[in-house]
CSV table of C-alpha atoms in Angstrom, one decimal:
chain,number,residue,atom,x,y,z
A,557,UNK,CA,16.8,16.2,-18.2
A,558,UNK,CA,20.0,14.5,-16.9
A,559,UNK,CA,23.1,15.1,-15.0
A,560,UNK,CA,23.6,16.4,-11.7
A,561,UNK,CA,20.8,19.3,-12.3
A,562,UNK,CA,18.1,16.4,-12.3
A,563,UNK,CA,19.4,15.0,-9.1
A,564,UNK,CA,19.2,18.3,-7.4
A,565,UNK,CA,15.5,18.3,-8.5
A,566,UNK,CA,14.8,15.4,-7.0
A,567,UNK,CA,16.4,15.9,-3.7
A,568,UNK,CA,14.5,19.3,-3.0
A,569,UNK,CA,11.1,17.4,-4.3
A,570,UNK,CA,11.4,14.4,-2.4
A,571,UNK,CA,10.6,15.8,1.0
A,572,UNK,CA,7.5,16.4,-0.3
A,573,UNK,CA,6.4,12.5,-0.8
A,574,UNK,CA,4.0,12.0,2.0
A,575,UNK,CA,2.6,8.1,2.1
A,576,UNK,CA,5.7,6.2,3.6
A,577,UNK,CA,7.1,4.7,0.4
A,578,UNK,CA,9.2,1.9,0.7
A,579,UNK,CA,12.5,2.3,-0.7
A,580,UNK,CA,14.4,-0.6,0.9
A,581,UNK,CA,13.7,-3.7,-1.8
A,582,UNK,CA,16.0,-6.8,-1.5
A,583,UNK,CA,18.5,-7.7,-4.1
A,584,UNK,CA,16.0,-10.7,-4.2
A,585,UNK,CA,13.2,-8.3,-4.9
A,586,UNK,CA,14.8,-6.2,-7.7
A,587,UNK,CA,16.2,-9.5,-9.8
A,588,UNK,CA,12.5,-11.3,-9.7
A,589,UNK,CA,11.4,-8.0,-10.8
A,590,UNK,CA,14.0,-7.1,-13.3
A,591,UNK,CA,14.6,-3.7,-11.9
A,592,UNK,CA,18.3,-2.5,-13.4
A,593,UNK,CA,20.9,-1.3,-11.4
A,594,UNK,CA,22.8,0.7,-13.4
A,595,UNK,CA,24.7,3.6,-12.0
A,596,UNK,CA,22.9,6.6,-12.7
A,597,UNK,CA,19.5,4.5,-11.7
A,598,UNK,CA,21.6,3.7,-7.9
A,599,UNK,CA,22.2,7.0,-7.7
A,600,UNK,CA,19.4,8.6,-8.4
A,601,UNK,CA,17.9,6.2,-5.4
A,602,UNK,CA,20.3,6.8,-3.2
A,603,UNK,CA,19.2,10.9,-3.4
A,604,UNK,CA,16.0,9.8,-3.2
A,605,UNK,CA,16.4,7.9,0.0
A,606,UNK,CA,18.4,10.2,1.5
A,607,UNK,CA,15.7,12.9,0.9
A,608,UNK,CA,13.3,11.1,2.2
A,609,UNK,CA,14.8,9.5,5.6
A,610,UNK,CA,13.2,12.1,7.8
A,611,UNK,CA,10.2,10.9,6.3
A,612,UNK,CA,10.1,7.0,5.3
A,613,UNK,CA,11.3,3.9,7.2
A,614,UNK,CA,11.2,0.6,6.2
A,615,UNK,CA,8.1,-0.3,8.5
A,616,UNK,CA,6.1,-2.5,6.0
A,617,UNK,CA,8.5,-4.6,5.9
A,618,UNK,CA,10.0,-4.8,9.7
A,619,UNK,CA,5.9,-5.4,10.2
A,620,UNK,CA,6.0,-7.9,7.6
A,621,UNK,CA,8.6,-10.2,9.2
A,622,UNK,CA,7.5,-10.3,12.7
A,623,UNK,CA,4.7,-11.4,11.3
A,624,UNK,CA,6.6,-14.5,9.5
A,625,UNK,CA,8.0,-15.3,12.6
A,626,UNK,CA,11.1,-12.6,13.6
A,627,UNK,CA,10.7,-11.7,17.1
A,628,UNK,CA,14.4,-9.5,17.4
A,629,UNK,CA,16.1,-6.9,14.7
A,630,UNK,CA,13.4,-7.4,12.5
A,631,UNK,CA,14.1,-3.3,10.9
A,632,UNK,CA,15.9,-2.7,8.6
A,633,UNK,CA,17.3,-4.7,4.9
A,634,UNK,CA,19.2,-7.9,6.7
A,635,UNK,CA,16.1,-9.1,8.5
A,636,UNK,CA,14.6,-11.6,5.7
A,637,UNK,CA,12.3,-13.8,7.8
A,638,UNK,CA,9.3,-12.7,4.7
A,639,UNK,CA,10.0,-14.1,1.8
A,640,UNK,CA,10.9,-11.7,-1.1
A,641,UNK,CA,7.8,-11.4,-3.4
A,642,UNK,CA,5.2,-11.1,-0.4
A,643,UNK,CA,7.8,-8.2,0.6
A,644,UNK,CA,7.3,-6.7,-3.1
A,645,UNK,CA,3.2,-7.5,-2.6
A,646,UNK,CA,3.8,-5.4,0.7
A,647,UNK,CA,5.9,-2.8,-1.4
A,648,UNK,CA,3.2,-2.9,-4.3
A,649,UNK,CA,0.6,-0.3,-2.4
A,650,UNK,CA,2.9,2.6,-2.0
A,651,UNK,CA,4.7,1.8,-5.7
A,652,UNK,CA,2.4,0.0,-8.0
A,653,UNK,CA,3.8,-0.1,-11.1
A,654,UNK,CA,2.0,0.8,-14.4
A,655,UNK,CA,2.1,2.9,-17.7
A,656,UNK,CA,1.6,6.1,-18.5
A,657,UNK,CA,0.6,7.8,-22.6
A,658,UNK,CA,2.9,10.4,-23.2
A,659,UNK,CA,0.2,13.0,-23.0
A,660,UNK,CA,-0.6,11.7,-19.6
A,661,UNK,CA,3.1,12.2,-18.9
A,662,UNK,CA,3.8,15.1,-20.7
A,663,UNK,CA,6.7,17.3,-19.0
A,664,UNK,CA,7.3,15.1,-16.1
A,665,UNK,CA,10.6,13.6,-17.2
A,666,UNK,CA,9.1,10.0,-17.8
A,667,UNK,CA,10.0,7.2,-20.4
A,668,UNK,CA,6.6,6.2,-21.1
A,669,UNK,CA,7.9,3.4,-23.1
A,670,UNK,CA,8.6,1.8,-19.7
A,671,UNK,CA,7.0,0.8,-16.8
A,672,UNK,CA,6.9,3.4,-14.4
A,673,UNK,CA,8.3,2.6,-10.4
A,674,UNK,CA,9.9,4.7,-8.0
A,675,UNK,CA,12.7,2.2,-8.1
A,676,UNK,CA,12.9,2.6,-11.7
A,677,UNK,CA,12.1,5.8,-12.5
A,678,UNK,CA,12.7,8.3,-9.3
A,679,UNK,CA,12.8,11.6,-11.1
A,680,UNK,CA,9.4,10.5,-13.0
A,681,UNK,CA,8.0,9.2,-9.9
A,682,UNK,CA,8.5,12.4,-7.7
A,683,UNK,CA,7.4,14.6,-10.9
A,684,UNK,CA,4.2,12.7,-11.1
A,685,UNK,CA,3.8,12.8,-7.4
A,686,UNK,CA,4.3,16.2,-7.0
A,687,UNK,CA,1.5,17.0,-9.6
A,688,UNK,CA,-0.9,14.7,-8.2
A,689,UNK,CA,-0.4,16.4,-5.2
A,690,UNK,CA,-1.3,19.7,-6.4
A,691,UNK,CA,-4.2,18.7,-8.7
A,692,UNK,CA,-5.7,17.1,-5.4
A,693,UNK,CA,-5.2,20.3,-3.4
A,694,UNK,CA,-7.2,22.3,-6.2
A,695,UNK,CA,-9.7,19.8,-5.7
A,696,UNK,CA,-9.2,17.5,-8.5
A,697,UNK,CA,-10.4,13.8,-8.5
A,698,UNK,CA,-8.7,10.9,-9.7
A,699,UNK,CA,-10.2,7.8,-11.1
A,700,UNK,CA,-10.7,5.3,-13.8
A,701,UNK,CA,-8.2,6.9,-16.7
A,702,UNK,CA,-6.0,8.5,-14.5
A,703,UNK,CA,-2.5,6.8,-13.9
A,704,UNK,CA,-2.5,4.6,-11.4
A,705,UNK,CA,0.0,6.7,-8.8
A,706,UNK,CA,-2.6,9.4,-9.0
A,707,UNK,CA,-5.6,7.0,-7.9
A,708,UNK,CA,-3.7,4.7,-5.7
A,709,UNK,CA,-2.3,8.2,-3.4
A,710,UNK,CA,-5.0,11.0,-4.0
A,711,UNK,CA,-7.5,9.2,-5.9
A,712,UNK,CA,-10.4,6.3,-5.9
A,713,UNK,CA,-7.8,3.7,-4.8
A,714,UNK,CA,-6.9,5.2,-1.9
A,715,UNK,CA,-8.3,2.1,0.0
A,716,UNK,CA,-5.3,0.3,-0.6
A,717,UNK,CA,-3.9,2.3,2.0
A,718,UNK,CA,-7.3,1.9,4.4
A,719,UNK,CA,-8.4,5.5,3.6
A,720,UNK,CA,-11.4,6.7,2.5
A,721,UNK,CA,-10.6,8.5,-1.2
A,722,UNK,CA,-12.2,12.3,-0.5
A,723,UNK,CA,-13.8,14.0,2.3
A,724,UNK,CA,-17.3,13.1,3.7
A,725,UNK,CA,-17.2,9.6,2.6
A,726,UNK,CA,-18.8,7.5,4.2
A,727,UNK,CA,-16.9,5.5,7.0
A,728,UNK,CA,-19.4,2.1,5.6
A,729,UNK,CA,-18.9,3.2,2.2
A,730,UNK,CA,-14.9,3.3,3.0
A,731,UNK,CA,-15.0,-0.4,4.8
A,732,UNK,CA,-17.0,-1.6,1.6
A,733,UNK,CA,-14.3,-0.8,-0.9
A,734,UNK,CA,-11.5,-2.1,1.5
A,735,UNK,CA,-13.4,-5.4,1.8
A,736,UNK,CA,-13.6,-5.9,-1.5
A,737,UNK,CA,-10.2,-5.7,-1.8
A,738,UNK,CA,-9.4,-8.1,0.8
A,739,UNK,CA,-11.7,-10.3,-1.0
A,740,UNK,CA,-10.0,-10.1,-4.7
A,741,UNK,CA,-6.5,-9.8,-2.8
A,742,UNK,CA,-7.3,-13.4,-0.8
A,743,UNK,CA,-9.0,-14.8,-3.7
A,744,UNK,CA,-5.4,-14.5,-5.7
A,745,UNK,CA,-3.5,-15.6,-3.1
A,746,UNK,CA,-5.2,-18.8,-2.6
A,747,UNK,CA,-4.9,-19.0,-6.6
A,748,UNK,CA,-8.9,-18.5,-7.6
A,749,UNK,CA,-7.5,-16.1,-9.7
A,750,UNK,CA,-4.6,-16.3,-12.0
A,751,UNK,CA,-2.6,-14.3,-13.9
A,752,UNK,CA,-4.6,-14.0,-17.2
A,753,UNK,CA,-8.0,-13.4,-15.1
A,754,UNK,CA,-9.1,-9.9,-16.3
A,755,UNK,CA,-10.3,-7.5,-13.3
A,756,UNK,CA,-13.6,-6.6,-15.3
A,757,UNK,CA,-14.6,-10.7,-14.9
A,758,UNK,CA,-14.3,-10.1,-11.1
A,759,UNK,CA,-17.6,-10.1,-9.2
A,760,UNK,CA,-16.4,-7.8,-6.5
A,761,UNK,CA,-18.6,-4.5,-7.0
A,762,UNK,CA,-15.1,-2.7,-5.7
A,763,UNK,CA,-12.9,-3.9,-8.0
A,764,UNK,CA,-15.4,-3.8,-11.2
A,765,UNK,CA,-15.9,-0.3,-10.2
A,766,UNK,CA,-11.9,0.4,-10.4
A,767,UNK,CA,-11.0,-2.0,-12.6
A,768,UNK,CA,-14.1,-2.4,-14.7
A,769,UNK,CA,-13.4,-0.2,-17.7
A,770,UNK,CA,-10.1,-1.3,-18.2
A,771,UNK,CA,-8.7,-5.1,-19.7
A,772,UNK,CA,-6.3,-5.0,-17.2
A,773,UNK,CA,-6.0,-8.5,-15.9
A,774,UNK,CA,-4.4,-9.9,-12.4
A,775,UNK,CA,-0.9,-9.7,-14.5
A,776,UNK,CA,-0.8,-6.4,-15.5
A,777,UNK,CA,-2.1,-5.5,-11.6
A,778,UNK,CA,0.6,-7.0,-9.7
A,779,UNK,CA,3.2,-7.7,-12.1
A,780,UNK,CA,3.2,-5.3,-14.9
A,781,UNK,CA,6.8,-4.8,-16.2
A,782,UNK,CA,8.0,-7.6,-14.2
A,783,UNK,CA,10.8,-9.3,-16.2
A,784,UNK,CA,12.6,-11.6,-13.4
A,785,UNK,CA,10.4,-14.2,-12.6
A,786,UNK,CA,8.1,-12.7,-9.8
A,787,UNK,CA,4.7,-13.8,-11.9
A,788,UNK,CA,5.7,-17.3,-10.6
A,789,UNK,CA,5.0,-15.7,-6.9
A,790,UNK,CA,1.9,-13.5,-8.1
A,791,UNK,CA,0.1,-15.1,-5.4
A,792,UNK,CA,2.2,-13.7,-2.8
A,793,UNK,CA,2.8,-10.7,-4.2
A,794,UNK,CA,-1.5,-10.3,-3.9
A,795,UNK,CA,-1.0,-11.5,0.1
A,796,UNK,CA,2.0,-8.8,0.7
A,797,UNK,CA,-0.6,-6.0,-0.8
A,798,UNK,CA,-3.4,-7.4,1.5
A,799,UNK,CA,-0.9,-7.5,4.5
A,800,UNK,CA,-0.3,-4.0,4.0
A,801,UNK,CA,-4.0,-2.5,3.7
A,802,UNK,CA,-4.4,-4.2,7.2
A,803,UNK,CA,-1.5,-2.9,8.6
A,804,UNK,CA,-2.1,0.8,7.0
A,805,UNK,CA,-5.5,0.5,8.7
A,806,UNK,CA,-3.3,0.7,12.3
A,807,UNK,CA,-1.8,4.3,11.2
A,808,UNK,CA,-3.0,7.5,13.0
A,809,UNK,CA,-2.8,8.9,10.1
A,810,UNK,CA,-4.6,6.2,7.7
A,811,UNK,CA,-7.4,5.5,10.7
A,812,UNK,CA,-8.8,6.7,14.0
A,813,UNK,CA,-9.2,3.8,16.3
A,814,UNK,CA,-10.7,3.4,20.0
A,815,UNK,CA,-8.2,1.8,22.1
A,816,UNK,CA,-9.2,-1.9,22.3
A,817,UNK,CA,-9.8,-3.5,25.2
A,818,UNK,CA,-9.0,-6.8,24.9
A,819,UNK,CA,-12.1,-8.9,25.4
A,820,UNK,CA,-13.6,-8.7,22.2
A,821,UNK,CA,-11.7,-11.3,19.7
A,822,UNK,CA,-11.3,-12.5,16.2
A,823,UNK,CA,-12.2,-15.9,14.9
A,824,UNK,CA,-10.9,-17.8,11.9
A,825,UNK,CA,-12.5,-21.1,12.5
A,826,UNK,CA,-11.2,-22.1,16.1
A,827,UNK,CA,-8.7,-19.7,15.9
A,828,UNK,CA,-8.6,-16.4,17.7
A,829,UNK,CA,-6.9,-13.3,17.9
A,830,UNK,CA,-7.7,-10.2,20.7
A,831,UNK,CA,-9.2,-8.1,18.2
A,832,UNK,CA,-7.9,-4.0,17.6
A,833,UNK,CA,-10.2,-0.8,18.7
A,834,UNK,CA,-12.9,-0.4,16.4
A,835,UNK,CA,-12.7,2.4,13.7
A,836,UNK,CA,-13.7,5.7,14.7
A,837,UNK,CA,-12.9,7.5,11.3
A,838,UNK,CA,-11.0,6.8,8.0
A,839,UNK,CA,-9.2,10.0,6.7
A,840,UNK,CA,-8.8,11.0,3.4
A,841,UNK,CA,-5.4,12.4,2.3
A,842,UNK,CA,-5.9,15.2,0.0
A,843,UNK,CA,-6.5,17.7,2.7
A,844,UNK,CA,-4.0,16.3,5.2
A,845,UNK,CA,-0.1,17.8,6.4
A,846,UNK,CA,1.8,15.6,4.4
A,847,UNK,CA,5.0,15.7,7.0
A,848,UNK,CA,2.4,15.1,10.1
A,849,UNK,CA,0.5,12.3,8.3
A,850,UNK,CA,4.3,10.7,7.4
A,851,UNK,CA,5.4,11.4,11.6
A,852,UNK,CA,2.4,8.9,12.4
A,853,UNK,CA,3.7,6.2,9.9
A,854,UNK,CA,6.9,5.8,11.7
A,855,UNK,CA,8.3,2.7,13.2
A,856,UNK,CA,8.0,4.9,17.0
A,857,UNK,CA,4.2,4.9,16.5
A,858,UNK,CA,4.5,1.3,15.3
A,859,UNK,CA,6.2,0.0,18.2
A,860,UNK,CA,3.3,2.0,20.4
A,861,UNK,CA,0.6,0.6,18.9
A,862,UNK,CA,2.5,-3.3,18.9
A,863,UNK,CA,2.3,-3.0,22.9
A,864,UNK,CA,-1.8,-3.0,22.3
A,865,UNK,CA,-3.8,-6.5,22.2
A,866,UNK,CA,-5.0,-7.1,18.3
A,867,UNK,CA,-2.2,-5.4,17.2
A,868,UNK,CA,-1.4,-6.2,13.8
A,869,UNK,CA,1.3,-8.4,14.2
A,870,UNK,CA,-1.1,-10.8,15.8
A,871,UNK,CA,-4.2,-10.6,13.7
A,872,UNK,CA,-1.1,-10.9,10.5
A,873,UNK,CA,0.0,-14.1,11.8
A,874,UNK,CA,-3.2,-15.6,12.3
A,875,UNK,CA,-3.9,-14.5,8.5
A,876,UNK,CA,-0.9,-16.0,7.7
A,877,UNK,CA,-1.8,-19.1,9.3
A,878,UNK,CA,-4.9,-19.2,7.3
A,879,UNK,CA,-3.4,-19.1,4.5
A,880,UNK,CA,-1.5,-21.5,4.9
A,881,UNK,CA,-4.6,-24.0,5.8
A,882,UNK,CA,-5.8,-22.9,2.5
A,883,UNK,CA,-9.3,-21.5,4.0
A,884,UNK,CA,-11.6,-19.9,1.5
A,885,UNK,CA,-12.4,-16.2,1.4
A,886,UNK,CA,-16.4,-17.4,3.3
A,887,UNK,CA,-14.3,-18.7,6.1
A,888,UNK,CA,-12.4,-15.5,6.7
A,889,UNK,CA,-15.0,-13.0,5.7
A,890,UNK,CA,-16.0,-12.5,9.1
A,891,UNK,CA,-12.4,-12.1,10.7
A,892,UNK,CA,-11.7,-8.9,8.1
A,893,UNK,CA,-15.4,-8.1,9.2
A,894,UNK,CA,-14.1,-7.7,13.1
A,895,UNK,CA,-11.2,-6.8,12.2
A,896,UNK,CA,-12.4,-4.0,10.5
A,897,UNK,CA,-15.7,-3.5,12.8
A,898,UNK,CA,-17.2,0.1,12.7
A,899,UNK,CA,-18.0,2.4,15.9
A,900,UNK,CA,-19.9,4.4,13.4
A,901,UNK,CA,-20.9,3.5,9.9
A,902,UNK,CA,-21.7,7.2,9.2
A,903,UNK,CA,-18.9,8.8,10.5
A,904,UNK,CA,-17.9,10.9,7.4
A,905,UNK,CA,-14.0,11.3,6.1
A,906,UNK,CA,-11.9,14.0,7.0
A,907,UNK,CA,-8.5,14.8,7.6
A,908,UNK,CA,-8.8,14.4,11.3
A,909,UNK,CA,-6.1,15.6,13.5
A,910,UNK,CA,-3.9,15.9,10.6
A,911,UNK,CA,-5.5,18.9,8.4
A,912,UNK,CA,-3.2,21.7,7.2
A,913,UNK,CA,-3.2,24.3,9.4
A,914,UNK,CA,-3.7,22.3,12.7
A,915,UNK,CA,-1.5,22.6,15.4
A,916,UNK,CA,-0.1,19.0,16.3
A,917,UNK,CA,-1.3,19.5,20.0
């Protein structure tokens, strides 16, 4: 389907996109990358975005740079302080990209032939959205086999967005998974693993349980389709993803914190950091109002919750700065254990506040 009549579509679909997908990539992004920009492709962003502004902001990434050191404008394309492939890492959560069999595909407007990105396929992308979205809401579960937009939003991998992936999950069992993706996200960064390691070799009970079936290896993860030279940066790209996990975990609508107080703190060695309110609840998505969920990732609520001690700017930076000292994943264990700490390791997954049907008082 081409011509103006798929544009349309996508404009009246695209309000329906809930997780705050990032739409603002750097020139620097799209030519490690080797996304296009052909006209029609520009276009058919442009629609996107403009569909979508009520609903997306470029909050990652404003996050992102603080935490590299920006402390003014820090919103919006011209702050750069990050540099451009941990901004793809951070990008990578909301649009991994990956492949699709034309059965999987079939009817939703996709070149399975490609690799399949909102950036590079927008009509695909909001066709397969849209029908994850309503498989979910009839109650269907996504995993191992499924494409990996389906998992990654409404699915098993919904922990790379800090939320548990159904209802009644367990808050410990939620914490688990998103550890173990810290783990196998840190372990990359500091370059334990490289870009021929195959996911099913990884230890990490998480990712063999995600991963495990497939011969997917740390390439095809971060970098599948990637033509521009961002495998040189894999290793940032795998810190960017981890950045954004953490900072998901701050949402309303991701995570149900106490208020922190301020005493309790976060070490990395001699380090420390005024750690956040421990987690009351992870939600789940499927069951969530899309438009509320999105109102609660906006840069408003971020700029609320950066007023708070252990926001995430601060616990970021002292990441960052771990990183940079090389520490292993033993010597930060224990910070993502704090970081992450639980009220109650029970508490089960729901929607919280955010159901369908709720009033937003």
């Amino acid at each position: 389907m081409r011509g103006w009549g798929a544009v349309a579509l996508l404009a009246m679909t695209a309000p329906a996109w809930a997780h705050k997908l990032a739409t603002h990539s750097t020139a620097e992004e799209r030519r490690l990358a080797g996304i296009g920009s052909s006209s029609w492709i520009i276009l058919e962003r442009q629609v996107a975005q403009w569909s979508m502004v009520a609903f997306t902001e470029p909050v990652h990434e404003e996050i992102t740079n603080r935490i590299y050191g920006c402390n003014g404008d820090c919103a919006g394309r011209d702050a750069l302080d990050a540099p451009g492939p941990v901004l793809a890492g951070v990008r990578w959560n909301d649009d991994p990209p990956f492949r699709m069999t034309a059965k999987q595909a079939r009817g939703m407007r996709c070149k399975t032939d490609q690799t399949i990105r909102f950036e590079t396929q927008p009509l695909c992308w909001g066709s397969l959205f849209a029908d994850a979205n309503k498989g979910a809401a009839a109650g269907k579960r996504y995993g191992p086999g499924d494409a990996m937009l389906y998992r990654s939003h409404f699915g098993d991998l919904q922990f790379l967005h800090a939320m548990a992936s159904r209802d009644g999950e367990t808050a410990a069992d939620t914490k688990a998974k998103l550890m173990g993706w810290m783990e196998f996200a840190w372990r990359t960064a500091q370059g334990e693993y490289n870009l021929d390691t195959r996911l099913k070799d990884s230890p990490i009970a998480p990712i063999q349980q995600a991963f495990g079936q497939s011969e997917w290896r740390v390439l095809d993860l971060y970098t599948q389709g990637a033509s521009g030279g961002l495998r040189r940066y894999y290793q940032d790209v795998a810190f960017g993803s981890l950045l954004h996990a953490l900072q998901d975990s701050y949402a309303a609508g991701h995570v149900e914190r106490e208020e922190a107080s301020g005493l309790r703190q976060c070490a990395i060695g001699a380090d420390r950091v005024a750690a956040p309110g421990a987690i009351l609840e992870f939600h789940a998505y499927n069951r969530q109002d899309h438009g509320r969920h999105a109102e609660a990732d906006t840069r408003a609520a971020f700029l609320r919750r950066f007023e708070e001690k252990g926001n995430m700017v601060e616990v970021g930076r002292a990441l960052l700065r771990a990183r940079d000292e090389k520490r292993s994943w033993s010597e930060v264990q224990p910070f993502f254990d704090c970081v992450f700490a639980l009220q109650a390791p029970d508490a089960p997954a729901g929607p919280g506040e955010f159901g369908r049907g709720q009033s937003a008082d």
